[in-house]
PDB file of C-alpha atoms in Angstrom:
ATOM      1  CA  MET A  34       0.060   0.153   0.165  1.00  0.00           C
ATOM      2  CA  ALA A  35       1.545   3.162  -1.162  1.00  0.00           C
ATOM      3  CA  LEU A  36      -0.891   5.515   0.154  1.00  0.00           C
ATOM      4  CA  THR A  37       0.102   7.186   3.646  1.00  0.00           C
ATOM      5  CA  LYS A  38      -2.118   8.830   5.948  1.00  0.00           C
ATOM      6  CA  ALA A  39      -0.069  12.043   5.367  1.00  0.00           C
ATOM      7  CA  VAL A  40      -0.472  12.109   1.706  1.00  0.00           C
ATOM      8  CA  PHE A  41      -4.128  10.905   2.118  1.00  0.00           C
ATOM      9  CA  ARG A  42      -5.073  13.883   4.128  1.00  0.00           C
ATOM     10  CA  LYS A  43      -3.013  16.433   1.924  1.00  0.00           C
ATOM     11  CA  LEU A  44      -5.581  14.986  -1.104  1.00  0.00           C
ATOM     12  CA  LEU A  45      -8.380  15.320   1.126  1.00  0.00           C
ATOM     13  CA  ALA A  46      -7.540  18.930   1.978  1.00  0.00           C
ATOM     14  CA  GLY A  47      -7.512  19.852  -1.772  1.00  0.00           C
ATOM     15  CA  ALA A  48      -8.991  23.019  -3.201  1.00  0.00           C
ATOM     16  CA  LYS A  49     -12.236  21.154  -4.207  1.00  0.00           C
ATOM     17  CA  PRO A  50     -13.453  17.919  -3.089  1.00  0.00           C
ATOM     18  CA  LEU A  51     -12.494  14.650  -4.281  1.00  0.00           C
ATOM     19  CA  LEU A  52     -14.785  12.893  -6.320  1.00  0.00           C
ATOM     20  CA  LEU A  53     -16.047   9.515  -5.308  1.00  0.00           C
ATOM     21  CA  ASP A  54     -17.796   7.053  -7.541  1.00  0.00           C
ATOM     22  CA  GLY A  55     -21.406   6.441  -7.397  1.00  0.00           C
ATOM     23  CA  ALA A  56     -23.425   3.060  -6.882  1.00  0.00           C
ATOM     24  CA  LEU A  57     -22.039  -0.258  -7.508  1.00  0.00           C
ATOM     25  CA  GLY A  58     -24.566  -2.681  -6.314  1.00  0.00           C
ATOM     26  CA  THR A  59     -27.672  -0.967  -7.472  1.00  0.00           C
ATOM     27  CA  PHE A  60     -25.995  -0.243 -11.026  1.00  0.00           C
ATOM     28  CA  LEU A  61     -24.831  -3.940 -11.305  1.00  0.00           C
ATOM     29  CA  ILE A  62     -28.153  -5.408 -10.596  1.00  0.00           C
ATOM     30  CA  ARG A  63     -29.794  -3.178 -13.091  1.00  0.00           C
ATOM     31  CA  GLN A  64     -27.337  -4.568 -15.584  1.00  0.00           C
ATOM     32  CA  THR A  65     -27.327  -8.150 -14.687  1.00  0.00           C
ATOM     33  CA  GLN A  66     -30.707  -8.578 -12.783  1.00  0.00           C
ATOM     34  CA  MET A  67     -28.807 -10.744 -10.654  1.00  0.00           C
ATOM     35  CA  LYS A  68     -27.945 -10.241  -6.350  1.00  0.00           C
ATOM     36  CA  ASP A  69     -27.587 -12.780  -3.849  1.00  0.00           C
ATOM     37  CA  GLN A  70     -29.664 -12.269  -0.480  1.00  0.00           C
ATOM     38  CA  ILE A  71     -26.546 -12.472   1.516  1.00  0.00           C
ATOM     39  CA  LEU A  72     -23.681 -11.786  -0.349  1.00  0.00           C
ATOM     40  CA  TRP A  73     -25.392  -9.061  -2.393  1.00  0.00           C
ATOM     41  CA  THR A  74     -23.374  -8.479  -5.754  1.00  0.00           C
ATOM     42  CA  SER A  75     -20.051  -9.945  -4.771  1.00  0.00           C
ATOM     43  CA  THR A  76     -20.842 -13.205  -6.435  1.00  0.00           C
ATOM     44  CA  LEU A  77     -20.848 -11.096  -9.549  1.00  0.00           C
ATOM     45  CA  ASN A  78     -17.165 -10.617  -9.181  1.00  0.00           C
ATOM     46  CA  LEU A  79     -16.707 -14.348  -9.848  1.00  0.00           C
ATOM     47  CA  SER A  80     -19.327 -14.897 -12.418  1.00  0.00           C
ATOM     48  CA  HIS A  81     -19.302 -11.346 -14.296  1.00  0.00           C
ATOM     49  CA  PRO A  82     -15.760  -9.998 -13.478  1.00  0.00           C
ATOM     50  CA  GLU A  83     -15.714  -8.115 -16.833  1.00  0.00           C
ATOM     51  CA  THR A  84     -18.949  -6.252 -15.873  1.00  0.00           C
ATOM     52  CA  VAL A  85     -17.747  -5.180 -12.768  1.00  0.00           C
ATOM     53  CA  ARG A  86     -14.774  -3.907 -14.340  1.00  0.00           C
ATOM     54  CA  ASN A  87     -16.486  -2.162 -16.980  1.00  0.00           C
ATOM     55  CA  VAL A  88     -18.949  -0.132 -14.240  1.00  0.00           C
ATOM     56  CA  PHE A  89     -15.451   1.039 -12.836  1.00  0.00           C
ATOM     57  CA  SER A  90     -14.134   2.300 -16.158  1.00  0.00           C
ATOM     58  CA  SER A  91     -17.329   3.824 -16.736  1.00  0.00           C
ATOM     59  CA  TYR A  92     -16.934   5.841 -13.147  1.00  0.00           C
ATOM     60  CA  ILE A  93     -13.419   6.811 -14.044  1.00  0.00           C
ATOM     61  CA  GLU A  94     -14.422   8.041 -17.646  1.00  0.00           C
ATOM     62  CA  ALA A  95     -17.147  10.119 -15.920  1.00  0.00           C
ATOM     63  CA  GLY A  96     -14.342  11.727 -14.115  1.00  0.00           C
ATOM     64  CA  ALA A  97     -14.332   9.875 -10.590  1.00  0.00           C
ATOM     65  CA  GLU A  98     -10.955  10.214  -8.634  1.00  0.00           C
ATOM     66  CA  ILE A  99     -11.932   7.194  -6.254  1.00  0.00           C
ATOM     67  CA  ILE A 100     -13.741   3.876  -7.023  1.00  0.00           C
ATOM     68  CA  THR A 101     -14.739   1.654  -4.357  1.00  0.00           C
ATOM     69  CA  THR A 102     -14.398  -2.110  -4.447  1.00  0.00           C
ATOM     70  CA  ASN A 103     -17.475  -4.428  -4.863  1.00  0.00           C
ATOM     71  CA  THR A 104     -16.521  -5.915  -1.470  1.00  0.00           C
ATOM     72  CA  PHE A 105     -19.574  -4.498   0.511  1.00  0.00           C
ATOM     73  CA  ARG A 106     -20.455  -8.172   1.309  1.00  0.00           C
ATOM     74  CA  THR A 107     -17.116  -9.904   0.991  1.00  0.00           C
ATOM     75  CA  ASN A 108     -16.576  -9.813   4.933  1.00  0.00           C
ATOM     76  CA  LEU A 109     -16.296 -13.032   7.027  1.00  0.00           C
ATOM     77  CA  ALA A 110     -19.720 -12.886   8.728  1.00  0.00           C
ATOM     78  CA  ALA A 111     -21.505 -12.670   5.423  1.00  0.00           C
ATOM     79  CA  TYR A 112     -19.243 -15.534   3.720  1.00  0.00           C
ATOM     80  CA  GLU A 113     -19.855 -17.896   6.591  1.00  0.00           C
ATOM     81  CA  GLN A 114     -23.709 -17.028   6.743  1.00  0.00           C
ATOM     82  CA  ALA A 115     -23.607 -18.167   2.882  1.00  0.00           C
ATOM     83  CA  GLY A 116     -22.269 -21.435   4.089  1.00  0.00           C
ATOM     84  CA  LEU A 117     -18.910 -20.804   2.752  1.00  0.00           C
ATOM     85  CA  SER A 118     -15.693 -21.670   4.469  1.00  0.00           C
ATOM     86  CA  SER A 119     -12.577 -22.163   2.458  1.00  0.00           C
ATOM     87  CA  GLY A 120     -10.844 -19.776  -0.149  1.00  0.00           C
ATOM     88  CA  TYR A 121     -12.112 -16.621   1.657  1.00  0.00           C
ATOM     89  CA  ALA A 122      -8.909 -14.463   0.972  1.00  0.00           C
ATOM     90  CA  ALA A 123      -9.641 -15.414  -2.897  1.00  0.00           C
ATOM     91  CA  PHE A 124     -13.110 -14.238  -2.427  1.00  0.00           C
ATOM     92  CA  VAL A 125     -12.099 -10.821  -1.298  1.00  0.00           C
ATOM     93  CA  GLN A 126      -9.318 -10.629  -3.818  1.00  0.00           C
ATOM     94  CA  ALA A 127     -11.822 -11.243  -6.730  1.00  0.00           C
ATOM     95  CA  GLY A 128     -13.631  -8.122  -5.102  1.00  0.00           C
ATOM     96  CA  VAL A 129     -10.532  -6.056  -5.590  1.00  0.00           C
ATOM     97  CA  LYS A 130      -9.480  -7.335  -8.763  1.00  0.00           C
ATOM     98  CA  PRO A 131     -11.709  -5.347 -11.193  1.00  0.00           C
ATOM     99  CA  ALA A 132     -10.941  -2.098  -9.558  1.00  0.00           C
ATOM    100  CA  LEU A 133      -7.034  -2.620 -10.068  1.00  0.00           C
ATOM    101  CA  LEU A 134      -7.496  -3.752 -13.567  1.00  0.00           C
ATOM    102  CA  ALA A 135      -9.769  -0.728 -14.322  1.00  0.00           C
ATOM    103  CA  ARG A 136      -7.565   2.058 -13.103  1.00  0.00           C
ATOM    104  CA  GLN A 137      -4.429   0.340 -14.733  1.00  0.00           C
ATOM    105  CA  ASP A 138      -4.268   3.346 -17.155  1.00  0.00           C
ATOM    106  CA  HIS A 139      -5.323   5.978 -14.601  1.00  0.00           C
ATOM    107  CA  LEU A 140      -2.831   5.342 -11.669  1.00  0.00           C
ATOM    108  CA  SER A 141      -3.912   8.864 -10.005  1.00  0.00           C
ATOM    109  CA  VAL A 142      -7.180   7.015  -9.198  1.00  0.00           C
ATOM    110  CA  LEU A 143      -7.394   5.832  -5.718  1.00  0.00           C
ATOM    111  CA  ILE A 144      -8.988   2.435  -4.685  1.00  0.00           C
ATOM    112  CA  ALA A 145     -11.138   2.460  -1.711  1.00  0.00           C
ATOM    113  CA  GLY A 146     -11.781  -0.844   0.041  1.00  0.00           C
ATOM    114  CA  SER A 147     -15.491  -0.925   1.043  1.00  0.00           C
ATOM    115  CA  ASN A 148     -15.704  -2.631   4.604  1.00  0.00           C
ATOM    116  CA  ALA A 149     -19.366  -2.713   5.519  1.00  0.00           C
ATOM    117  CA  PRO A 150     -21.122  -3.663   9.096  1.00  0.00           C
ATOM    118  CA  ALA A 151     -20.809  -7.459   9.819  1.00  0.00           C
ATOM    119  CA  GLU A 152     -24.362  -7.793   9.344  1.00  0.00           C
ATOM    120  CA  ASP A 153     -27.243  -6.201   7.448  1.00  0.00           C
ATOM    121  CA  CYS A 154     -26.456  -2.534   7.268  1.00  0.00           C
ATOM    122  CA  TYR A 155     -30.048  -1.387   8.435  1.00  0.00           C
ATOM    123  CA  GLN A 156     -30.162  -4.072  11.323  1.00  0.00           C
ATOM    124  CA  ALA A 157     -30.520  -2.535  14.587  1.00  0.00           C
ATOM    125  CA  GLU A 158     -29.965  -5.421  16.586  1.00  0.00           C
ATOM    126  CA  ARG A 159     -26.824  -7.057  16.347  1.00  0.00           C
ATOM    127  CA  THR A 160     -26.601 -11.106  16.894  1.00  0.00           C
ATOM    128  CA  LEU A 161     -22.741 -11.516  16.371  1.00  0.00           C
ATOM    129  CA  ASN A 162     -20.672 -11.139  19.838  1.00  0.00           C
ATOM    130  CA  PRO A 163     -18.164  -8.662  20.238  1.00  0.00           C
ATOM    131  CA  THR A 164     -15.221 -11.299  19.487  1.00  0.00           C
ATOM    132  CA  LEU A 165     -16.817 -12.356  16.325  1.00  0.00           C
ATOM    133  CA  LEU A 166     -17.218  -8.568  15.359  1.00  0.00           C
ATOM    134  CA  LYS A 167     -13.707  -8.158  16.042  1.00  0.00           C
ATOM    135  CA  ILE A 168     -12.496 -10.906  13.930  1.00  0.00           C
ATOM    136  CA  ASN A 169     -14.764 -10.087  11.178  1.00  0.00           C
ATOM    137  CA  HIS A 170     -13.661  -6.571  10.772  1.00  0.00           C
ATOM    138  CA  GLU A 171      -9.956  -7.079  11.253  1.00  0.00           C
ATOM    139  CA  LEU A 172      -9.719  -9.895   8.810  1.00  0.00           C
ATOM    140  CA  HIS A 173     -11.593  -8.127   6.180  1.00  0.00           C
ATOM    141  CA  ILE A 174      -9.590  -4.914   6.473  1.00  0.00           C
ATOM    142  CA  ASP A 175      -6.285  -7.008   6.312  1.00  0.00           C
ATOM    143  CA  THR A 176      -7.462  -8.953   3.240  1.00  0.00           C
ATOM    144  CA  LEU A 177      -8.572  -5.791   1.469  1.00  0.00           C
ATOM    145  CA  ILE A 178      -5.117  -4.153   2.385  1.00  0.00           C
ATOM    146  CA  GLU A 179      -3.234  -7.226   1.329  1.00  0.00           C
ATOM    147  CA  ALA A 180      -5.323  -7.276  -2.073  1.00  0.00           C
ATOM    148  CA  GLY A 181      -4.019  -3.794  -3.035  1.00  0.00           C
ATOM    149  CA  VAL A 182      -6.623  -1.020  -1.961  1.00  0.00           C
ATOM    150  CA  ASP A 183      -5.162   2.353  -1.251  1.00  0.00           C
ATOM    151  CA  PHE A 184      -7.365   3.014   1.754  1.00  0.00           C
ATOM    152  CA  ILE A 185     -10.345   1.461   3.898  1.00  0.00           C
ATOM    153  CA  LEU A 186     -13.806   2.911   3.312  1.00  0.00           C
ATOM    154  CA  ASN A 187     -16.100   1.757   6.116  1.00  0.00           C
ATOM    155  CA  GLU A 188     -19.364   2.363   4.744  1.00  0.00           C
ATOM    156  CA  THR A 189     -23.083   2.538   5.980  1.00  0.00           C
ATOM    157  CA  GLN A 190     -21.502   2.212   9.629  1.00  0.00           C
ATOM    158  CA  SER A 191     -24.217   2.659  12.159  1.00  0.00           C
ATOM    159  CA  HIS A 192     -23.049   0.586  15.471  1.00  0.00           C
ATOM    160  CA  PHE A 193     -20.762   2.369  17.602  1.00  0.00           C
ATOM    161  CA  ASP A 194     -19.030  -0.855  19.126  1.00  0.00           C
ATOM    162  CA  GLU A 195     -18.248  -1.876  15.371  1.00  0.00           C
ATOM    163  CA  ILE A 196     -16.677   1.609  14.547  1.00  0.00           C
ATOM    164  CA  GLU A 197     -14.669   1.553  17.714  1.00  0.00           C
ATOM    165  CA  ILE A 198     -13.316  -1.968  16.776  1.00  0.00           C
ATOM    166  CA  ILE A 199     -12.339  -0.460  12.878  1.00  0.00           C
ATOM    167  CA  CYS A 200     -10.949   2.739  14.379  1.00  0.00           C
ATOM    168  CA  ASN A 201      -8.783   0.877  17.010  1.00  0.00           C
ATOM    169  CA  TYR A 202      -7.576  -1.616  14.387  1.00  0.00           C
ATOM    170  CA  CYS A 203      -6.769   1.044  11.631  1.00  0.00           C
ATOM    171  CA  ASP A 204      -5.142   3.327  14.100  1.00  0.00           C
ATOM    172  CA  LYS A 205      -3.172   0.299  15.473  1.00  0.00           C
ATOM    173  CA  LYS A 206      -1.872  -0.475  11.830  1.00  0.00           C
ATOM    174  CA  SER A 207      -1.738   3.375  10.841  1.00  0.00           C
ATOM    175  CA  LEU A 208      -3.832   2.708   7.876  1.00  0.00           C
ATOM    176  CA  PRO A 209      -5.778   5.485   5.986  1.00  0.00           C
ATOM    177  CA  TYR A 210      -9.434   5.154   6.444  1.00  0.00           C
ATOM    178  CA  ILE A 211     -12.753   6.703   6.293  1.00  0.00           C
ATOM    179  CA  ILE A 212     -15.654   6.265   8.533  1.00  0.00           C
ATOM    180  CA  SER A 213     -18.928   6.519   6.755  1.00  0.00           C
ATOM    181  CA  LEU A 214     -22.118   6.760   8.769  1.00  0.00           C
ATOM    182  CA  PHE A 215     -25.721   5.779   8.130  1.00  0.00           C
ATOM    183  CA  LEU A 216     -28.237   7.959  10.234  1.00  0.00           C
ATOM    184  CA  THR A 217     -31.807   8.001  11.219  1.00  0.00           C
ATOM    185  CA  GLU A 218     -34.275  10.989  10.482  1.00  0.00           C
ATOM    186  CA  ASP A 219     -33.682  11.979  14.012  1.00  0.00           C
ATOM    187  CA  LEU A 220     -29.842  12.019  13.318  1.00  0.00           C
ATOM    188  CA  ARG A 221     -28.837   9.022  15.314  1.00  0.00           C
ATOM    189  CA  ILE A 222     -27.001   5.988  14.352  1.00  0.00           C
ATOM    190  CA  LEU A 223     -28.881   2.530  14.963  1.00  0.00           C
ATOM    191  CA  SER A 224     -27.112   1.895  18.431  1.00  0.00           C
ATOM    192  CA  GLY A 225     -28.819   4.815  19.601  1.00  0.00           C
ATOM    193  CA  GLU A 226     -26.167   7.558  19.630  1.00  0.00           C
ATOM    194  CA  SER A 227     -26.722  10.932  18.199  1.00  0.00           C
ATOM    195  CA  LEU A 228     -24.404  12.187  15.472  1.00  0.00           C
ATOM    196  CA  ARG A 229     -22.890  14.792  17.767  1.00  0.00           C
ATOM    197  CA  GLU A 230     -21.993  12.026  20.285  1.00  0.00           C
ATOM    198  CA  VAL A 231     -20.494  10.149  17.562  1.00  0.00           C
ATOM    199  CA  LEU A 232     -18.339  12.761  16.350  1.00  0.00           C
ATOM    200  CA  ASN A 233     -17.169  13.683  19.783  1.00  0.00           C
ATOM    201  CA  LYS A 234     -16.226   9.923  20.251  1.00  0.00           C
ATOM    202  CA  LEU A 235     -14.332   9.866  17.023  1.00  0.00           C
ATOM    203  CA  MET A 236     -12.096  12.649  18.321  1.00  0.00           C
ATOM    204  CA  ARG A 237     -10.306   9.809  20.330  1.00  0.00           C
ATOM    205  CA  PHE A 238      -9.426   8.208  17.066  1.00  0.00           C
ATOM    206  CA  ASP A 239      -6.997   9.124  14.105  1.00  0.00           C
ATOM    207  CA  VAL A 240      -9.784   9.072  11.560  1.00  0.00           C
ATOM    208  CA  ASP A 241      -8.770  10.589   8.362  1.00  0.00           C
ATOM    209  CA  ALA A 242     -12.166  11.790   7.423  1.00  0.00           C
ATOM    210  CA  VAL A 243     -15.969  11.149   8.410  1.00  0.00           C
ATOM    211  CA  SER A 244     -18.451  10.638   5.764  1.00  0.00           C
ATOM    212  CA  PHE A 245     -22.112  10.028   5.433  1.00  0.00           C
ATOM    213  CA  ASN A 246     -23.734   7.751   2.897  1.00  0.00           C
ATOM    214  CA  CYS A 247     -27.052   6.063   2.025  1.00  0.00           C
ATOM    215  CA  ILE A 248     -29.022   8.498   3.893  1.00  0.00           C
ATOM    216  CA  SER A 249     -31.584  10.664   1.835  1.00  0.00           C
ATOM    217  CA  PRO A 250     -30.837  14.459   0.764  1.00  0.00           C
ATOM    218  CA  SER A 251     -33.546  15.706   3.409  1.00  0.00           C
ATOM    219  CA  VAL A 252     -31.778  13.779   6.242  1.00  0.00           C
ATOM    220  CA  PHE A 253     -28.481  15.193   5.002  1.00  0.00           C
ATOM    221  CA  SER A 254     -30.103  18.900   4.659  1.00  0.00           C
ATOM    222  CA  THR A 255     -30.735  18.553   8.521  1.00  0.00           C
ATOM    223  CA  VAL A 256     -26.960  17.477   9.177  1.00  0.00           C
ATOM    224  CA  LEU A 257     -25.799  20.523   7.521  1.00  0.00           C
ATOM    225  CA  GLU A 258     -28.407  22.848   9.600  1.00  0.00           C
ATOM    226  CA  LYS A 259     -27.847  21.069  12.831  1.00  0.00           C
ATOM    227  CA  VAL A 260     -24.276  19.622  13.279  1.00  0.00           C
ATOM    228  CA  ASP A 261     -20.965  21.335  13.423  1.00  0.00           C
ATOM    229  CA  LEU A 262     -18.851  19.052  10.862  1.00  0.00           C
ATOM    230  CA  PRO A 263     -15.116  18.087  11.380  1.00  0.00           C
ATOM    231  CA  THR A 264     -12.502  19.506   9.086  1.00  0.00           C
ATOM    232  CA  ARG A 265     -12.620  16.432   6.841  1.00  0.00           C
ATOM    233  CA  TRP A 266     -15.847  15.059   5.913  1.00  0.00           C
ATOM    234  CA  GLY A 267     -17.692  14.094   3.067  1.00  0.00           C
ATOM    235  CA  PHE A 268     -20.946  12.373   1.630  1.00  0.00           C
ATOM    236  CA  TYR A 269     -22.313  10.225  -0.923  1.00  0.00           C
ATOM    237  CA  LEU A 270     -26.322  10.274  -0.741  1.00  0.00           C
ATOM    238  CA  ASN A 271     -29.089   7.760  -1.755  1.00  0.00           C
ATOM    239  CA  CYS A 272     -30.664   8.831  -4.908  1.00  0.00           C
ATOM    240  CA  GLY A 273     -33.645   6.830  -4.908  1.00  0.00           C
ATOM    241  CA  THR A 274     -36.933   8.520  -4.375  1.00  0.00           C
ATOM    242  CA  GLY A 275     -38.529   5.893  -1.752  1.00  0.00           C
ATOM    243  CA  ASN A 276     -37.228   4.781   1.845  1.00  0.00           C
ATOM    244  CA  VAL A 277     -33.502   4.024   1.582  1.00  0.00           C
ATOM    245  CA  ARG A 278     -34.148   0.922   3.293  1.00  0.00           C
ATOM    246  CA  ASP A 279     -36.281  -0.356   0.463  1.00  0.00           C
ATOM    247  CA  ALA A 280     -35.232  -4.003  -0.688  1.00  0.00           C
ATOM    248  CA  ASN A 281     -36.049  -2.617  -4.016  1.00  0.00           C
ATOM    249  CA  LEU A 282     -34.943   0.882  -5.158  1.00  0.00           C
ATOM    250  CA  VAL A 283     -37.926   3.195  -5.928  1.00  0.00           C
ATOM    251  CA  GLY A 284     -37.219   5.896  -8.993  1.00  0.00           C
ATOM    252  CA  CYS A 285     -34.095   7.745  -8.734  1.00  0.00           C
ATOM    253  CA  ILE A 286     -33.290  11.428  -8.258  1.00  0.00           C
ATOM    254  CA  PRO A 287     -32.011  12.730 -11.788  1.00  0.00           C
ATOM    255  CA  PRO A 288     -28.329  13.607 -12.181  1.00  0.00           C
ATOM    256  CA  ALA A 289     -29.057  17.379 -12.649  1.00  0.00           C
ATOM    257  CA  ASP A 290     -31.236  17.122  -9.458  1.00  0.00           C
ATOM    258  CA  TYR A 291     -28.733  15.543  -7.475  1.00  0.00           C
ATOM    259  CA  SER A 292     -25.977  18.199  -8.673  1.00  0.00           C
ATOM    260  CA  VAL A 293     -28.096  20.806  -6.900  1.00  0.00           C
ATOM    261  CA  VAL A 294     -27.896  18.908  -3.744  1.00  0.00           C
ATOM    262  CA  VAL A 295     -24.290  18.641  -3.888  1.00  0.00           C
ATOM    263  CA  LYS A 296     -23.711  22.280  -4.816  1.00  0.00           C
ATOM    264  CA  SER A 297     -25.896  23.385  -1.768  1.00  0.00           C
ATOM    265  CA  ALA A 298     -23.382  21.665   0.542  1.00  0.00           C
ATOM    266  CA  LEU A 299     -20.104  23.069  -1.059  1.00  0.00           C
ATOM    267  CA  PRO A 300     -20.185  26.012   1.119  1.00  0.00           C
ATOM    268  CA  HIS A 301     -19.406  23.695   4.109  1.00  0.00           C
ATOM    269  CA  HIS A 302     -16.286  22.619   2.492  1.00  0.00           C
ATOM    270  CA  PRO A 303     -16.637  18.893   1.885  1.00  0.00           C
ATOM    271  CA  SER A 304     -13.482  16.846   1.400  1.00  0.00           C
ATOM    272  CA  LEU A 305     -15.205  14.298  -1.117  1.00  0.00           C
ATOM    273  CA  VAL A 306     -18.578  13.847  -2.661  1.00  0.00           C
ATOM    274  CA  GLY A 307     -20.163  11.071  -4.799  1.00  0.00           C
ATOM    275  CA  GLY A 308     -23.542   9.051  -5.015  1.00  0.00           C
ATOM    276  CA  CYS A 309     -24.715   5.872  -3.216  1.00  0.00           C
ATOM    277  CA  CYS A 310     -27.821   3.624  -4.182  1.00  0.00           C
ATOM    278  CA  GLY A 311     -29.429   4.488  -7.352  1.00  0.00           C
ATOM    279  CA  SER A 312     -26.537   6.843  -8.801  1.00  0.00           C
ATOM    280  CA  THR A 313     -25.046   6.127 -12.277  1.00  0.00           C
ATOM    281  CA  PRO A 314     -22.110   7.223 -13.891  1.00  0.00           C
ATOM    282  CA  GLU A 315     -24.216  10.123 -15.167  1.00  0.00           C
ATOM    283  CA  HIS A 316     -24.556  11.570 -11.804  1.00  0.00           C
ATOM    284  CA  ILE A 317     -20.700  11.319 -11.623  1.00  0.00           C
ATOM    285  CA  ARG A 318     -20.247  13.035 -14.829  1.00  0.00           C
ATOM    286  CA  GLU A 319     -22.661  15.903 -13.532  1.00  0.00           C
ATOM    287  CA  LEU A 320     -20.799  16.256 -10.313  1.00  0.00           C
ATOM    288  CA  ARG A 321     -17.246  16.518 -12.312  1.00  0.00           C
ATOM    289  CA  SER A 322     -18.868  19.497 -14.397  1.00  0.00           C
ATOM    290  CA  LEU A 323     -20.008  20.884 -11.161  1.00  0.00           C
ATOM    291  CA  LEU A 324     -16.572  20.627  -9.249  1.00  0.00           C
ATOM    292  CA  ASP A 325     -14.600  21.734 -12.436  1.00  0.00           C
ATOM    293  CA  ALA A 326     -16.669  24.746 -12.824  1.00  0.00           C
TER     294      ALA A 326
END
C-alpha cells in the first residue's frame, strides 16, 4: 500500500472535493438482474468480472477520482452466513481485482476498500458477539489491504461498537481510513447515539475523514443545518426516491437534481463527494462538471 495517511490527508485538503464514484450494487443489479440475498453483488466478481470492471471504467471516464471495490458483502460474517468456509482470501481478492484492472491506465485514481457492517447495514439489533465482530472486521480489513486497496472506506456504519473496533484496528496499523455513517431521520446511528455524540467519540481516534452515505438528501440537509462538521468530511447520498431501506430501489433522483443538492453543500467545504444507491456514471459526470466549474 503506497498511500500514507499524510498523503491521503493532503489530498482530502485540496481546493475542491475529491470525487468518489457512484453506486456499484444497484447499478450492477440493473445490468445483470442478479443479486444474492446474503452476498449482495459480490458473487458477480466471480461470475461477471468484466461487467464489474466495466462499471469502474465508466465511473473513471465520468471523472471519478476514487472507485470503491465490490466488497460490501465479502466480509467473513456474510461469507460464513452463506455457508462458505474455504477460499475466503481469494473471494475478497476477486472483489478488488476489477478495480485494480480498471485503474491500470489511470494511476492517480484511488481505490477504496469497502468494509461494511458485519451484518445487514440497516439491522438495529446485532446478533454477533464482540469477539466475532472483531475477527470479522480485522480479517476483512487485512485482506483488503493485502489485495491492493489504497485506503479503507468503512461504509454505512451505524453501530458504535463496530466503529470502535474498526478505528482501534486501523489506528494500530496506521492505515488511511474513512468512517462513513448511516443516520436515522433524527440524526442518530442505529445503536442509539446522536450524531454529535458519535463525532465527539471519533475525536479519540486518528480518523482521516468522516462521511455520510445512503442517507436521503432531506436527512443530509438536516445534518448541514444542525451539526458542526469536522474539518475533513464528505458525503455520498442515496439517490432513490423511496425509503432508503427499501429492498428494491424506487425511482431515481436525476443527475441534474442531485448536482443541485451537492452544490448546496459546497460552502461547507466537504473533502469528498459522490453518489450512493441509485446513482450512475451520469450522476458522477454531472458532479465532475459542477466541481470543475
